[in-house]
PDB file of C-alpha atoms (C1' of nucleotides) in Angstrom:
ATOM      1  CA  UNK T 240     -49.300 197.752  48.606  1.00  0.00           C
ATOM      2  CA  UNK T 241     -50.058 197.528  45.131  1.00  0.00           C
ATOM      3  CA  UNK T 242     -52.835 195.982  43.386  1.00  0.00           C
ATOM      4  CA  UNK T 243     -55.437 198.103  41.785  1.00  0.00           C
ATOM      5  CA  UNK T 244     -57.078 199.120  45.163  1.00  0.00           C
ATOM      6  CA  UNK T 245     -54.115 200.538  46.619  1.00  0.00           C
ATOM      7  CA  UNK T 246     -53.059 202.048  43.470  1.00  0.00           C
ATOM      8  CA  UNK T 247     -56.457 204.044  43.216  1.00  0.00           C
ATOM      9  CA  UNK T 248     -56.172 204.672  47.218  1.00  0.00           C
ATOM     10  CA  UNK T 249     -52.688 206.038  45.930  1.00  0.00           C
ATOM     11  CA  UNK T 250     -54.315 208.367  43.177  1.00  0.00           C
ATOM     12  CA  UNK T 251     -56.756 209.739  45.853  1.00  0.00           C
ATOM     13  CA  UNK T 252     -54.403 210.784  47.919  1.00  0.00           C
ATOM     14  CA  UNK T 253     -52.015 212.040  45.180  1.00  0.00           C
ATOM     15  CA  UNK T 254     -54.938 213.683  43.335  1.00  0.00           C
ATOM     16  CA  UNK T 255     -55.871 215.389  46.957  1.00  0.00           C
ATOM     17  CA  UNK T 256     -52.506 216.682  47.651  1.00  0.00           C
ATOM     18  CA  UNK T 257     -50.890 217.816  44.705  1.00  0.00           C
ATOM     19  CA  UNK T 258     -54.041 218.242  42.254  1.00  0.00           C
ATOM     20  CA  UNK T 259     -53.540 222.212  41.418  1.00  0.00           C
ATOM     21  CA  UNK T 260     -50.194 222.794  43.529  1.00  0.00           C
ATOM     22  CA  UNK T 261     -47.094 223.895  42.687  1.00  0.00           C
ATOM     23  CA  UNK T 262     -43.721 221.880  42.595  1.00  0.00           C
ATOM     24  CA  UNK T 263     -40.726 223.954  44.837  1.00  0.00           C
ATOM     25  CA  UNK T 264     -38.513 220.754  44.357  1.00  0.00           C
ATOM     26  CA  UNK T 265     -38.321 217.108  42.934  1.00  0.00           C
ATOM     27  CA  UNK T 266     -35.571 215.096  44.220  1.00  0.00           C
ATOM     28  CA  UNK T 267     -34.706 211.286  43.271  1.00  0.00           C
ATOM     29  CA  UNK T 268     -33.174 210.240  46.374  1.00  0.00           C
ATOM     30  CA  UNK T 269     -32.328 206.582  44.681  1.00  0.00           C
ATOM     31  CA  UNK T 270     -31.470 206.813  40.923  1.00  0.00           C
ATOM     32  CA  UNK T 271     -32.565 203.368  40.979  1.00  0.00           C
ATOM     33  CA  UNK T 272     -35.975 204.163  41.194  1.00  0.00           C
ATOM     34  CA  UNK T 273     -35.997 205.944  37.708  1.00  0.00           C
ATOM     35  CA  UNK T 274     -34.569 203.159  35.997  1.00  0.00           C
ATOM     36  CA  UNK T 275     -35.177 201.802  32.336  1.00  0.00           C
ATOM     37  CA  UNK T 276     -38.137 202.725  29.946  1.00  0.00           C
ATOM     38  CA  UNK T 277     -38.238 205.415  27.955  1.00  0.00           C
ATOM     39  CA  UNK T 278     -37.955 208.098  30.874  1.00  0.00           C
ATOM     40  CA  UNK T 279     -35.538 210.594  30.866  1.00  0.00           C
ATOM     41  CA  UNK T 280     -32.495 210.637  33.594  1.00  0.00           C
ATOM     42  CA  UNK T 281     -33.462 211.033  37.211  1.00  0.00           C
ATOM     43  CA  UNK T 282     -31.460 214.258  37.488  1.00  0.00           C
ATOM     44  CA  UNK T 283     -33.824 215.678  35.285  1.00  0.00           C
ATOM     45  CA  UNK T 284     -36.560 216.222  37.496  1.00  0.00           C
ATOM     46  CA  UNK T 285     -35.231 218.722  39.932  1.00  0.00           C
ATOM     47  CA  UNK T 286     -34.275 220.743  36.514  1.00  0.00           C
ATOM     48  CA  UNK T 287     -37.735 220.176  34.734  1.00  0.00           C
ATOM     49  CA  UNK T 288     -40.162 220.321  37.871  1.00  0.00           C
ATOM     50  CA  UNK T 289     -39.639 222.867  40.076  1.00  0.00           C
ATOM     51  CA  UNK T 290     -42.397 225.933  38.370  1.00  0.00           C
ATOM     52  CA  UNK T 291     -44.816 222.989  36.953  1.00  0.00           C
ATOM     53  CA  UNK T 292     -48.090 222.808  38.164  1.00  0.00           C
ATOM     54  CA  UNK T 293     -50.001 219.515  38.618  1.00  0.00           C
ATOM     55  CA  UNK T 294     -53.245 219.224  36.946  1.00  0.00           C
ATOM     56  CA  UNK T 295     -54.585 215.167  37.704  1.00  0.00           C
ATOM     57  CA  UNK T 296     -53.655 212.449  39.047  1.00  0.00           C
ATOM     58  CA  UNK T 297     -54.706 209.221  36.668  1.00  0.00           C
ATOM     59  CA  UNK T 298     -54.485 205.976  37.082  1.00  0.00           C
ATOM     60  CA  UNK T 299     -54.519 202.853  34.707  1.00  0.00           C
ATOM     61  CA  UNK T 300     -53.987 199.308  36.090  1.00  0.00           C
ATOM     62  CA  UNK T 301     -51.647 199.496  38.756  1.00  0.00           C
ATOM     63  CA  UNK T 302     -49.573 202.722  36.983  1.00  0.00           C
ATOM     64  CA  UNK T 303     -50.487 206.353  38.097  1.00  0.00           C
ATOM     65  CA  UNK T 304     -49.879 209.458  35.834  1.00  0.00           C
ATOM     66  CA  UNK T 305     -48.942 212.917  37.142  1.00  0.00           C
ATOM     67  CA  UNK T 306     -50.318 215.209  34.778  1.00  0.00           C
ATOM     68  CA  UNK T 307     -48.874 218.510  34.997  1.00  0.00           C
ATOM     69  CA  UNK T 308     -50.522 221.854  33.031  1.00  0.00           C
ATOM     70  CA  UNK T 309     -47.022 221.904  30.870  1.00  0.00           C
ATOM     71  CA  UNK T 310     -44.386 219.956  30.269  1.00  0.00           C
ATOM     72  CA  UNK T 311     -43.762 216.235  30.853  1.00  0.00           C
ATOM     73  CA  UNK T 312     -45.382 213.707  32.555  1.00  0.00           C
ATOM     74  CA  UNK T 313     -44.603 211.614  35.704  1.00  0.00           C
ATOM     75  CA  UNK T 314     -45.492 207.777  35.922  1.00  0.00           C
ATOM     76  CA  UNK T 315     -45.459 206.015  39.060  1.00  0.00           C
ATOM     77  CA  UNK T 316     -45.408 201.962  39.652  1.00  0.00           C
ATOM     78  CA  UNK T 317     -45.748 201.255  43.159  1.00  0.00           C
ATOM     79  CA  UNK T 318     -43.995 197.826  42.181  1.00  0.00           C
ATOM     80  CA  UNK T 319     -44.847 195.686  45.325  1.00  0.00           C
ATOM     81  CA  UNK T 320     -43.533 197.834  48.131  1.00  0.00           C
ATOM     82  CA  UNK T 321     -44.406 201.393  47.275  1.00  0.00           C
ATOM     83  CA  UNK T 322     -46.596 203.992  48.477  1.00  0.00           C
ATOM     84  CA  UNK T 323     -46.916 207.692  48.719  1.00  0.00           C
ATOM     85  CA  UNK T 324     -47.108 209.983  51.929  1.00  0.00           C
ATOM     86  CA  UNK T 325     -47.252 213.022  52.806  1.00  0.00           C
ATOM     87  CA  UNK T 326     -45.307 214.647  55.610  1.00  0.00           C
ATOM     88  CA  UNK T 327     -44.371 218.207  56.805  1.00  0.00           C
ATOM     89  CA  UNK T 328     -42.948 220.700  54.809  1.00  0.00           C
ATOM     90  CA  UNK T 329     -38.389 219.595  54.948  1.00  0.00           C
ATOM     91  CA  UNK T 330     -39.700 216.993  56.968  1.00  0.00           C
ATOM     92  CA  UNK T 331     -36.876 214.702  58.130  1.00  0.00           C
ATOM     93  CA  UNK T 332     -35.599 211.906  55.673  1.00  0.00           C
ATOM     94  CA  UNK T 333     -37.994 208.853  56.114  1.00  0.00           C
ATOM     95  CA  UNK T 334     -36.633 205.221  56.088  1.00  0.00           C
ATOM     96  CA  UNK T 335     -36.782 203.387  52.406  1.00  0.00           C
ATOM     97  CA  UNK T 336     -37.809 207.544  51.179  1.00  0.00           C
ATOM     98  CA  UNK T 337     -36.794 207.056  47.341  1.00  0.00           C
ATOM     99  CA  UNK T 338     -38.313 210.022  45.911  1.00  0.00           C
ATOM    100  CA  UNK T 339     -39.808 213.294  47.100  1.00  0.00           C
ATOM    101  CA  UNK T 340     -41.403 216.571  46.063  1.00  0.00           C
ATOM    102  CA  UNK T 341     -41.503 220.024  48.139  1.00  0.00           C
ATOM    103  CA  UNK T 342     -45.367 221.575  47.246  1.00  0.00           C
ATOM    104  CA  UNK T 343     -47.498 224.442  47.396  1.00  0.00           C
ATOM    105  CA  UNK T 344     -50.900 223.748  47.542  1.00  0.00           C
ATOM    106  CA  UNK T 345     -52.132 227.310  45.832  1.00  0.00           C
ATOM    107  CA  UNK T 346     -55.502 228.542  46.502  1.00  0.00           C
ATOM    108  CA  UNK T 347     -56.005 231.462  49.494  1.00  0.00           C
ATOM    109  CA  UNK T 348     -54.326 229.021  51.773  1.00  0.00           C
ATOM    110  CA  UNK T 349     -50.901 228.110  50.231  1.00  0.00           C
ATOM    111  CA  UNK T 350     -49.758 225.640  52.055  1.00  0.00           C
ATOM    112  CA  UNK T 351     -46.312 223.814  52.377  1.00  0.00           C
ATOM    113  CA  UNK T 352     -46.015 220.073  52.272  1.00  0.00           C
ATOM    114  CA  UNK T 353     -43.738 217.549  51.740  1.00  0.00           C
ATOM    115  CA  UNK T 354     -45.072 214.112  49.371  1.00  0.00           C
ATOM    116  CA  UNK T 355     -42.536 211.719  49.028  1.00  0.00           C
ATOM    117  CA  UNK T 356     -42.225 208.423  47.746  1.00  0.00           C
ATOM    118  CA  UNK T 357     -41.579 205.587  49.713  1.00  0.00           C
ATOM    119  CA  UNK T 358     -40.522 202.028  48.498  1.00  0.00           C
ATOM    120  CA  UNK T 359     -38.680 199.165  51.099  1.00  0.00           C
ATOM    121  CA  UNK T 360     -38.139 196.740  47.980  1.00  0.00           C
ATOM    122  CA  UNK T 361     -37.394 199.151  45.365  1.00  0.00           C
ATOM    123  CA  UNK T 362     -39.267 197.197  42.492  1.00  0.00           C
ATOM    124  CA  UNK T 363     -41.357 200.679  42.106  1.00  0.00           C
ATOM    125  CA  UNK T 364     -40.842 202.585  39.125  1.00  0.00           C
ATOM    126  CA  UNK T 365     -40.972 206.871  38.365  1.00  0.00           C
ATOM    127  CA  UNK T 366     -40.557 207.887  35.348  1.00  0.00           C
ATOM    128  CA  UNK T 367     -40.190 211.283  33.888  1.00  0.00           C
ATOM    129  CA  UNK T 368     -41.205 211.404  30.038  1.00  0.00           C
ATOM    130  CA  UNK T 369     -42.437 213.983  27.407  1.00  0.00           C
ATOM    131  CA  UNK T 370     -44.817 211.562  26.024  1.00  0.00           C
ATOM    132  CA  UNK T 371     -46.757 208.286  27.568  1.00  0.00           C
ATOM    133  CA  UNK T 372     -43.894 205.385  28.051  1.00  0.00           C
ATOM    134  CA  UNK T 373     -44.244 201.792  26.361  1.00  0.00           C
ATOM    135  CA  UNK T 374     -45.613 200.225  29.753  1.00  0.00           C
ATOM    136  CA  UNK T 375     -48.548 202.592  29.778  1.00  0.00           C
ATOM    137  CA  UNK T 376     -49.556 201.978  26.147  1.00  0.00           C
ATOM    138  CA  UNK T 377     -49.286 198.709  26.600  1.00  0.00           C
ATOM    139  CA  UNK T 378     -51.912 198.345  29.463  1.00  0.00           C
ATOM    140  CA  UNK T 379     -55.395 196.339  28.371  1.00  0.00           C
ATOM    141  CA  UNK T 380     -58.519 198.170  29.684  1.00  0.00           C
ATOM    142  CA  UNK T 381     -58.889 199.233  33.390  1.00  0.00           C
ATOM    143  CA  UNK T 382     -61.542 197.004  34.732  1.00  0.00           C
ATOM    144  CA  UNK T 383     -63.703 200.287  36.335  1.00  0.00           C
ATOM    145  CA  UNK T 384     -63.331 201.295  33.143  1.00  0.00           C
ATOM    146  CA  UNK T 385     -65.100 199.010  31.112  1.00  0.00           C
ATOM    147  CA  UNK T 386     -62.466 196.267  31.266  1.00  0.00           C
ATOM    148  CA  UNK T 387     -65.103 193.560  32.744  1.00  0.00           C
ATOM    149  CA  UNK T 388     -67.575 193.710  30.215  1.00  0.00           C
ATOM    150  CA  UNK T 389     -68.234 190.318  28.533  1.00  0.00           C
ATOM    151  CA  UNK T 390     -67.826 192.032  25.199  1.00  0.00           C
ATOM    152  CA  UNK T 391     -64.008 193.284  25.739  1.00  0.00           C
ATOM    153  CA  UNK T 392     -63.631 189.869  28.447  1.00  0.00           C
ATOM    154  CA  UNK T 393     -64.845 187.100  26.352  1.00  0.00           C
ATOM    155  CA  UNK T 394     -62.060 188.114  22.872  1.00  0.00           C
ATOM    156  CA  UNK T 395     -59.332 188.700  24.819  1.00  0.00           C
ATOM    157  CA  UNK T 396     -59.801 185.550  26.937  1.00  0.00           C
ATOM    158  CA  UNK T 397     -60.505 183.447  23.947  1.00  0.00           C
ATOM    159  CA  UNK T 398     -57.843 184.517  21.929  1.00  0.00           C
ATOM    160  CA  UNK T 399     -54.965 182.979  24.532  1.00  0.00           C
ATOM    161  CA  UNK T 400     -55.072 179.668  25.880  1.00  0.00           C
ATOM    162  CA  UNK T 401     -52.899 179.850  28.852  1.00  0.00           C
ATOM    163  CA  UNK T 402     -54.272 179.117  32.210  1.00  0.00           C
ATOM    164  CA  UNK T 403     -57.046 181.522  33.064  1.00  0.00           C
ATOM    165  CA  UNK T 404     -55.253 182.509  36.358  1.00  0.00           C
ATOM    166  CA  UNK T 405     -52.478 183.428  34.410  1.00  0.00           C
ATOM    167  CA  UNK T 406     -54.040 185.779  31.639  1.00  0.00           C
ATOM    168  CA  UNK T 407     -56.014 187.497  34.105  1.00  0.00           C
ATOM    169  CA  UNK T 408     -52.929 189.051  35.339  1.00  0.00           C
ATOM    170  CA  UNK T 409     -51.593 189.665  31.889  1.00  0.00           C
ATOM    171  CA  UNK T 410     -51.638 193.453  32.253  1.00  0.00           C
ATOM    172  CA  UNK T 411     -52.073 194.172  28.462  1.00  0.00           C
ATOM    173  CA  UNK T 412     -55.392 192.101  28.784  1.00  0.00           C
ATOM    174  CA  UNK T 413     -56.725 193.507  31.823  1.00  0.00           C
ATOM    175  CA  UNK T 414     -54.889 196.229  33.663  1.00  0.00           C
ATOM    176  CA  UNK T 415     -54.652 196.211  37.129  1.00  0.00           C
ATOM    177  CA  UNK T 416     -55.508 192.245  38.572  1.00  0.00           C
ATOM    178  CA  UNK T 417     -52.659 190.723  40.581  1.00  0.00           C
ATOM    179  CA  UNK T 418     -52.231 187.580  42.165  1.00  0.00           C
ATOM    180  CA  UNK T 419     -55.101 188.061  44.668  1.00  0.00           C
ATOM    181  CA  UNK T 420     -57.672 189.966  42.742  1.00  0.00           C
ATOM    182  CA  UNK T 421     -57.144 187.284  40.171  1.00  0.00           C
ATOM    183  CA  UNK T 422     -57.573 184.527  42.927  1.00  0.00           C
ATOM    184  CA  UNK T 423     -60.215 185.962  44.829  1.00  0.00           C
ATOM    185  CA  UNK T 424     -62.345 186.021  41.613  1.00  0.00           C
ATOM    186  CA  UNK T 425     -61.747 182.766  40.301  1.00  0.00           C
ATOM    187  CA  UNK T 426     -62.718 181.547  43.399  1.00  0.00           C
ATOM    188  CA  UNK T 427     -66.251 183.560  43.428  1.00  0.00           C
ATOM    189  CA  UNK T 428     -66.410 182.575  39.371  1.00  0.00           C
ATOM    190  CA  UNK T 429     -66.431 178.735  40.560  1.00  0.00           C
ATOM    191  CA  UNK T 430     -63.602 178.485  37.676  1.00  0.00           C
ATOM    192  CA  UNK T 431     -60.689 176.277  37.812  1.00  0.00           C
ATOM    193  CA  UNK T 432     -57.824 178.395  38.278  1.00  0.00           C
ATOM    194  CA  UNK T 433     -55.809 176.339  35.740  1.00  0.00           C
ATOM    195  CA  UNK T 434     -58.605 176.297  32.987  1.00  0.00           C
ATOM    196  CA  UNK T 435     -57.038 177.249  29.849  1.00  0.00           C
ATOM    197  CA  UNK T 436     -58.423 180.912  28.759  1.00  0.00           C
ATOM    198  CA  UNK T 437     -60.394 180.122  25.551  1.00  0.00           C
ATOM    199  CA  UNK T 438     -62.317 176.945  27.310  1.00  0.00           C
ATOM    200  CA  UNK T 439     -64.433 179.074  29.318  1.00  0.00           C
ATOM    201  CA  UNK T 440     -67.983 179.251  28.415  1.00  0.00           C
ATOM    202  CA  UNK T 441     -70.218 182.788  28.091  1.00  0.00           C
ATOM    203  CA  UNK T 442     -71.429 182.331  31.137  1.00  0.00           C
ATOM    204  CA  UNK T 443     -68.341 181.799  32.937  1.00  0.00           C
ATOM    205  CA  UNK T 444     -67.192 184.640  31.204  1.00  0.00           C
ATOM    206  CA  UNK T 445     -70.148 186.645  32.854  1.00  0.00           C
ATOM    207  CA  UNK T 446     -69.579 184.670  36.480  1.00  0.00           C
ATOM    208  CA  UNK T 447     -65.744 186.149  35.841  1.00  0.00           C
ATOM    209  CA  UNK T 448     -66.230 189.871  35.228  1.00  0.00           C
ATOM    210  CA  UNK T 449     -69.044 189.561  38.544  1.00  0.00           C
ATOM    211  CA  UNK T 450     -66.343 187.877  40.225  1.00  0.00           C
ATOM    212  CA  UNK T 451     -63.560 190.203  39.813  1.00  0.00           C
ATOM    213  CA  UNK T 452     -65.807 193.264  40.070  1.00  0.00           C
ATOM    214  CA  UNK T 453     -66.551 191.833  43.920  1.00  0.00           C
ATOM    215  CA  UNK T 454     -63.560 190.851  44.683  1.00  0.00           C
ATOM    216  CA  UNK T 455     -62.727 194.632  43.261  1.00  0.00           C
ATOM    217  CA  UNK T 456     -65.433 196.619  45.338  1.00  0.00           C
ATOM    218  CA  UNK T 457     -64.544 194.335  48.206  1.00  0.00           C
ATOM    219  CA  UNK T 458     -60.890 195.620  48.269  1.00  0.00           C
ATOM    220  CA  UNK T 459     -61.898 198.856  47.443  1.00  0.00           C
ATOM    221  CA  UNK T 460     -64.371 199.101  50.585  1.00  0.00           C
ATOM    222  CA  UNK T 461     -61.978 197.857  52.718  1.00  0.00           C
ATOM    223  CA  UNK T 462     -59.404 200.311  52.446  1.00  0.00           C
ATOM    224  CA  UNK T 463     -61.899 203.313  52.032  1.00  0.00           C
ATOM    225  CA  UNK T 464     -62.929 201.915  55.505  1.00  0.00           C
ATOM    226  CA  UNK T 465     -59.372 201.479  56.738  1.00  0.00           C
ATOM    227  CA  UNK T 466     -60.289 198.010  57.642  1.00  0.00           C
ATOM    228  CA  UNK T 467     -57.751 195.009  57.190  1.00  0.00           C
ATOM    229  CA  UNK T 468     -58.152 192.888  54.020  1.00  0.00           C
ATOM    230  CA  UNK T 469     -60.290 189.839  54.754  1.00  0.00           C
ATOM    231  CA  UNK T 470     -59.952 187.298  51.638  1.00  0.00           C
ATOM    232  CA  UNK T 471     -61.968 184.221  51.011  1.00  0.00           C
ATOM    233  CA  UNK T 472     -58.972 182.170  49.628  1.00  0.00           C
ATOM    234  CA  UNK T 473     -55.887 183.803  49.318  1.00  0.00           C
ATOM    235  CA  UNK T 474     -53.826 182.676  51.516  1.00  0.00           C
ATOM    236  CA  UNK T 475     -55.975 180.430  53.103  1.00  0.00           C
ATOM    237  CA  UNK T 476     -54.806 177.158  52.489  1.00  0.00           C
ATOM    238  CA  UNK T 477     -55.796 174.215  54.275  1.00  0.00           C
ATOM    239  CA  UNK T 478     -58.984 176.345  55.503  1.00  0.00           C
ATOM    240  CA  UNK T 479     -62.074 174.894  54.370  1.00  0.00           C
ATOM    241  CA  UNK T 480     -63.870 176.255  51.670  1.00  0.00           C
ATOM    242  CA  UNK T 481     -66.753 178.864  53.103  1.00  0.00           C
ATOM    243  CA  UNK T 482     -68.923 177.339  50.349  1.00  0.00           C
ATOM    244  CA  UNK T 483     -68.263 173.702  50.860  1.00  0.00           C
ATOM    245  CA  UNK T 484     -66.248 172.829  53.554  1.00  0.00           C
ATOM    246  CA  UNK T 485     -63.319 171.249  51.254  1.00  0.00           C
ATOM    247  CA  UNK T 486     -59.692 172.068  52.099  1.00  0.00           C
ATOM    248  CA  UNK T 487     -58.630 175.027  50.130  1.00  0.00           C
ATOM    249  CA  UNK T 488     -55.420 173.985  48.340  1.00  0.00           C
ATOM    250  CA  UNK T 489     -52.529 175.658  47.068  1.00  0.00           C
ATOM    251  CA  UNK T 490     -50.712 175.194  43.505  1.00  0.00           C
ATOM    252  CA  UNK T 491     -47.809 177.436  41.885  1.00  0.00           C
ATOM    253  CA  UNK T 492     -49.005 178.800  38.409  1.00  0.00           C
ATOM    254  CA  UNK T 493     -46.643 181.364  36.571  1.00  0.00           C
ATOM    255  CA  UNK T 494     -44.353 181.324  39.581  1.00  0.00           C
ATOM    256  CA  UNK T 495     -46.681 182.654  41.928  1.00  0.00           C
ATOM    257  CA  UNK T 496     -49.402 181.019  43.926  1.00  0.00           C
ATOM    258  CA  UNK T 497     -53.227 179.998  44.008  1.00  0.00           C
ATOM    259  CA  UNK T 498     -55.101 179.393  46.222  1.00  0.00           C
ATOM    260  CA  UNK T 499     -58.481 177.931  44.912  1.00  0.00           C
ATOM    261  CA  UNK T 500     -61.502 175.273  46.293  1.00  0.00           C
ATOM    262  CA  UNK T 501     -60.562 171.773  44.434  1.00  0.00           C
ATOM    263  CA  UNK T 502     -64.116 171.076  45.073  1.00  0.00           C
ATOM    264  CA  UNK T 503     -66.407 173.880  43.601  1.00  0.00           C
ATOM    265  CA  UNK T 504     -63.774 175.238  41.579  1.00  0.00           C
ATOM    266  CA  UNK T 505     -64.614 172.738  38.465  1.00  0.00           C
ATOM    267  CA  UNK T 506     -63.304 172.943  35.530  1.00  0.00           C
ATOM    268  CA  UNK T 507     -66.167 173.039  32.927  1.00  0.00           C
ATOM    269  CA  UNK T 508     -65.692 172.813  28.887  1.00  0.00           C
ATOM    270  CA  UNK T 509     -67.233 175.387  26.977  1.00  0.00           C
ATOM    271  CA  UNK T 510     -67.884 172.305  24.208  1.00  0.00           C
ATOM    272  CA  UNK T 511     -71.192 172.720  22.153  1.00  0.00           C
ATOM    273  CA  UNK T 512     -73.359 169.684  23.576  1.00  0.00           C
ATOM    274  CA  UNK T 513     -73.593 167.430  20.573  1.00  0.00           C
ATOM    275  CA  UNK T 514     -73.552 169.323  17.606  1.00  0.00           C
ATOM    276  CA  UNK T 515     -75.449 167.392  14.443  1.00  0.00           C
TER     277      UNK T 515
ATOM    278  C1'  DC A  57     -30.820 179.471  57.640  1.00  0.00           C
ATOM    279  C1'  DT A  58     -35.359 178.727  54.992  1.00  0.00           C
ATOM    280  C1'  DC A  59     -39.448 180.178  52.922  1.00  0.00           C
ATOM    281  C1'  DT A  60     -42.747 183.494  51.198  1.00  0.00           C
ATOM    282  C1'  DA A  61     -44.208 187.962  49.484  1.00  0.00           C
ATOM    283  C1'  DT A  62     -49.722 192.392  46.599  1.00  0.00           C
ATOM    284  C1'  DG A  63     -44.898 192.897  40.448  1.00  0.00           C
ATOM    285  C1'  DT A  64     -42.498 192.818  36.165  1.00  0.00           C
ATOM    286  C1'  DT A  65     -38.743 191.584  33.032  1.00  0.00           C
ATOM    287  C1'  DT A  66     -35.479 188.587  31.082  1.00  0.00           C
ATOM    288  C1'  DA A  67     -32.945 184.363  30.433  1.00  0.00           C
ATOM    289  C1'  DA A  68     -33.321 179.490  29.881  1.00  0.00           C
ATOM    290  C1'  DT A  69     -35.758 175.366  28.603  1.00  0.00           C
ATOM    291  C1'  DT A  70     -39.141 172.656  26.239  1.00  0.00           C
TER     292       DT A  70
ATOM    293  C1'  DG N  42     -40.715 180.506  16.548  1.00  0.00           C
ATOM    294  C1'  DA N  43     -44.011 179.935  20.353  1.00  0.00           C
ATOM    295  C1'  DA N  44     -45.015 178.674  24.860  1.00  0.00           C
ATOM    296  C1'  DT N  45     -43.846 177.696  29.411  1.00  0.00           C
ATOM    297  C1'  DT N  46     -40.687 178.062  33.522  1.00  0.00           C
ATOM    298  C1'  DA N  47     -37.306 179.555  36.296  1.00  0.00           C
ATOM    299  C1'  DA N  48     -34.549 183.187  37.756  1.00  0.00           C
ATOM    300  C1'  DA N  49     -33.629 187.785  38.706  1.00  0.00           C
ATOM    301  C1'  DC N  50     -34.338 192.248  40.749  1.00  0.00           C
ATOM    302  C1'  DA N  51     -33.837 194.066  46.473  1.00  0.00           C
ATOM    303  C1'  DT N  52     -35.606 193.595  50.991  1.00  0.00           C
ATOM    304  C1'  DA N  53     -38.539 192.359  55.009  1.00  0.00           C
ATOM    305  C1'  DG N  54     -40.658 189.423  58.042  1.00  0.00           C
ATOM    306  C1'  DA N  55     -42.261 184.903  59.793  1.00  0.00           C
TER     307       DA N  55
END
DNA sequence: CTCTATGTTTAATT
DNA sequence: GAATTAAACATAGA
């Protein structure tokens, strides 16, 4: 479940659980799952853990970090498959469970509770490092965090030239958009999906950082409400267009797909109108 | 069996 | 070199 929604869903719920408790245990139940980066080996989290106490739960793009009052630092990428729970204290192993902590939530009433880590496809990432890895620095601005204003937008956007679709999910411009956030926007935006980056005018810039922002609190109001995602294009092809009653069609950019409104979806230069 | 999938990285090709 | 594309990763579900 992982686009910036579910990721921030994800904090929540991390930030409720283990925000102040104590770790009894880490486990990695799949090695795999602590691959690569600049982490340190998976079986050093049930030596470094167990004692630590978690202080926040931050998230940046799609990449959550487990800040503990000492010590090292845990990063979590839910990849596209991954999600935390939480389940009774040595509750049963859970199907796909890759990861899992034992906690005390302190306060008067220390409780017991299991949160573990669950991934089907395994393309989920945690990390265990002293200092931030390569993938966090490398993240652009969040866009709650000031990553939609024009001023931080309308650089980074002209600077590549690469369909628009494409750099929106370039993680190191913006951190967090994925395929639909990035096609739900373009589509609100009226851009061309396949626009190159630097050809979009001021104002498109502006219609983009609206347009993401909605299709953002959109996402975001869903889940807090627990209802099912309802998207105006993705995944929609061959639906007409709620605008304009054209077709929605569907191209592959970058390997993955868009879904966009060949009608209202113009591409529009940002070319000065006859310059003297 | 075939196709697609909310993500990212790496190899191959242009 | 730079830019673009395809493939790979591992697995489920239609």
């Amino acid at each position: 479940m992982p686009e910036l929604p579910d990721v921030e869903m994800a904090r929540r719920d991390l930030q409720r659980w283990l925000g102040g408790a104590e770790i009894r245990s880490a486990r990695v139940l799949d090695p795999y799952i602590a691959r690569g980066g600049s982490g340190v080996s998976p079986r050093t989290f049930a030596r470094t853990l167990p004692g630590q106490v978690v202080q926040q739960v931050i998230r940046r793009g799609k990449w959550l970090r487990i800040e503990l009052r000492e010590g090292p630092r845990v990063f979590s990428h839910l990849g596209m498959t991954g999600s935390w729970i939480r389940l009774e204290a040595e509750a049963p192993a859970q199907r796909w469970e890759r990861a899992r902590f034992e906690i005390v939530s302190r306060g008067r009433s220390a409780r017991e509770s299991t949160v573990s880590y669950i991934d089907s496809r395994r393309f989920g990432r945690l990390l265990l490092a002293e200092d931030d890895i390569d993938e966090w620095r490398g993240l652009g601005p969040d866009p709650l965090d000031g990553g939609l204003e024009p001023a931080h937008l309308g650089p980074a956007l002209a600077r590549r030239r690469r369909a628009i679709k494409d750099v929106l999910m370039d993680q190191a411009v913006l951190a967090g958009i994925g395929n639909i956030l990035a096609t739900e926007a373009l589509w609100h935006a009226r851009i061309d999906p396949r626009a190159p980056s630097d050809s979009l005018a001021p104002a498109q810039v502006r219609a983009l950082g609206r347009g993401l922002r909605t299709a953002l609190d959109q996402e975001l109001g869903d889940r807090l409400r627990g209802n099912p995602d309802v998207f105006s294009v993705y995944g929609r092809e061959g639906e007409p267009c709620s605008r304009c009653k054209t077709a929605l069609v569907r191209i592959v950019q970058a390997g993955r797909s868009t879904t966009f409104c060949p009608s209202c979806q113009v591409e529009r230069h940002a070319g000065r109108q006859h310059p003297r």
